[in-house]
């Protein structure tokens, strides 16, 4: 099979698969809603299309429609936060590494002991 035909077939089949998956998940949302919420919280039952709409709305509000091959290359919210506020940045790591490499053995031993004392469990009789 020609690789170009394989890509073309995949591009045609992907939207169909996504549509079928969304419709199937709509049925699951309807079943879960109608099985749990009317009895537990006195909610009305919903129709199939309301369940599909609810699923799409939740996907937009909470999950977005990110996906595909390039999705994981973009930094997440916490990575952007940490990079912006200097936590875990390469410069900070290199500064600690340089500081460690310039310490004498006695300074390293004192540093380790200080960290052990700092992170030790507090006495239980306080």
Short mmCIF file of C-alpha atoms in Angstrom, two decimals:
data_model
loop_
_atom_site.label_atom_id
_atom_site.label_comp_id
_atom_site.label_asym_id
_atom_site.label_seq_id
_atom_site.Cartn_x
_atom_site.Cartn_y
_atom_site.Cartn_z
CA UNK A 1 0.00 0.00 0.00
CA UNK A 2 1.23 3.46 -0.89
CA UNK A 3 2.08 5.60 2.19
CA UNK A 4 0.20 8.57 0.73
CA UNK A 5 -2.96 6.47 0.47
CA UNK A 6 -2.53 5.38 4.09
CA UNK A 7 -2.32 9.02 5.24
CA UNK A 8 -5.32 9.97 3.11
CA UNK A 9 -7.35 7.07 4.50
CA UNK A 10 -6.39 8.04 8.06
CA UNK A 11 -7.43 11.65 7.47
CA UNK A 12 -10.80 10.51 6.18
CA UNK A 13 -11.36 7.94 8.93
CA UNK A 14 -10.34 10.13 11.87
CA UNK A 15 -13.36 12.51 11.83
CA UNK A 16 -15.70 9.54 11.48
CA UNK A 17 -14.06 7.84 14.46
CA UNK A 18 -14.24 11.03 16.55
CA UNK A 19 -17.93 11.44 15.71
CA UNK A 20 -18.73 7.83 16.63
CA UNK A 21 -16.73 8.14 19.87
CA UNK A 22 -18.54 11.37 20.83
CA UNK A 23 -21.92 9.79 20.15
CA UNK A 24 -20.97 6.70 22.15
CA UNK A 25 -19.75 8.82 25.04
CA UNK A 26 -23.01 10.75 24.88
CA UNK A 27 -24.87 7.48 25.47
CA UNK A 28 -22.63 6.74 28.47
CA UNK A 29 -23.22 10.25 29.89
CA UNK A 30 -26.98 9.82 29.45
CA UNK A 31 -26.96 6.43 31.15
CA UNK A 32 -24.86 7.66 34.09
CA UNK A 33 -26.92 10.83 34.55
CA UNK A 34 -30.25 9.02 34.39
CA UNK A 35 -29.05 6.19 36.65
CA UNK A 36 -27.56 8.34 39.41
CA UNK A 37 -28.71 11.96 39.55
CA UNK A 38 -32.54 11.65 39.51
CA UNK A 39 -32.44 9.36 42.55
CA UNK A 40 -29.58 11.07 44.39
CA UNK A 41 -30.28 14.77 43.81
CA UNK A 42 -33.84 14.94 42.45
CA UNK A 43 -32.70 16.02 38.96
CA UNK A 44 -34.76 15.42 35.83
CA UNK A 45 -33.70 12.75 33.38
CA UNK A 46 -32.05 13.93 30.16
CA UNK A 47 -32.41 12.88 26.54
CA UNK A 48 -29.64 11.48 24.40
CA UNK A 49 -28.98 14.77 22.60
CA UNK A 50 -28.91 16.68 25.87
CA UNK A 51 -26.28 14.20 27.08
CA UNK A 52 -24.20 14.72 23.92
CA UNK A 53 -24.47 18.49 24.39
CA UNK A 54 -23.51 18.17 28.04
CA UNK A 55 -20.49 16.05 27.11
CA UNK A 56 -19.35 18.55 24.47
CA UNK A 57 -19.89 21.47 26.87
CA UNK A 58 -17.84 19.76 29.60
CA UNK A 59 -15.15 18.92 27.08
CA UNK A 60 -14.93 22.55 26.00
CA UNK A 61 -15.00 23.97 29.54
CA UNK A 62 -12.75 21.48 31.32
CA UNK A 63 -10.74 19.51 28.79
CA UNK A 64 -10.54 21.44 25.59
CA UNK A 65 -10.01 19.72 22.29
CA UNK A 66 -6.25 19.46 22.45
CA UNK A 67 -4.73 16.41 20.92
CA UNK A 68 -2.82 15.20 17.98
CA UNK A 69 0.87 14.65 17.49
CA UNK A 70 2.17 18.04 18.66
CA UNK A 71 0.15 18.35 21.87
CA UNK A 72 2.77 17.15 24.34
CA UNK A 73 5.48 19.50 23.09
CA UNK A 74 3.79 22.53 24.62
CA UNK A 75 4.48 23.25 28.29
CA UNK A 76 1.65 22.84 30.73
CA UNK A 77 0.33 25.47 33.10
CA UNK A 78 2.65 24.53 35.96
CA UNK A 79 5.71 24.39 33.73
CA UNK A 80 4.95 27.92 32.49
CA UNK A 81 4.35 29.07 36.08
CA UNK A 82 7.61 27.55 37.30
CA UNK A 83 9.56 28.94 34.38
CA UNK A 84 8.10 32.41 34.94
CA UNK A 85 8.80 32.47 38.68
CA UNK A 86 12.22 30.82 38.48
CA UNK A 87 11.42 27.43 39.98
CA UNK A 88 13.20 24.58 38.30
CA UNK A 89 14.80 26.73 35.63
CA UNK A 90 18.08 25.67 34.08
CA UNK A 91 19.90 28.71 35.47
CA UNK A 92 18.86 27.86 39.01
CA UNK A 93 19.93 24.24 38.62
CA UNK A 94 23.30 25.27 37.22
CA UNK A 95 23.80 27.76 40.06
CA UNK A 96 23.24 25.02 42.64
CA UNK A 97 25.51 22.64 40.76
CA UNK A 98 28.30 25.24 40.61
CA UNK A 99 27.89 26.03 44.28
CA UNK A 100 28.07 22.32 45.16
CA UNK A 101 31.16 21.77 43.02
CA UNK A 102 32.97 24.67 44.72
CA UNK A 103 32.27 23.41 48.26
CA UNK A 104 34.96 21.67 50.23
CA UNK A 105 34.27 18.23 51.72
CA UNK A 106 33.73 19.80 55.15
CA UNK A 107 31.19 22.30 53.73
CA UNK A 108 29.34 19.50 51.95
CA UNK A 109 29.20 17.47 55.16
CA UNK A 110 27.82 20.47 57.10
CA UNK A 111 25.32 21.19 54.32
CA UNK A 112 24.04 17.61 54.35
CA UNK A 113 23.73 17.66 58.14
CA UNK A 114 21.86 20.97 58.02
CA UNK A 115 19.41 19.56 55.47
CA UNK A 116 18.88 16.46 57.61
CA UNK A 117 18.19 18.64 60.64
CA UNK A 118 15.90 20.93 58.68
CA UNK A 119 13.74 18.14 57.22
CA UNK A 120 13.78 15.78 60.22
CA UNK A 121 10.47 14.92 61.86
CA UNK A 122 9.76 17.26 64.78
CA UNK A 123 9.75 15.81 68.29
CA UNK A 124 6.36 14.38 69.17
CA UNK A 125 6.21 15.83 72.69
CA UNK A 126 5.87 19.45 71.52
#
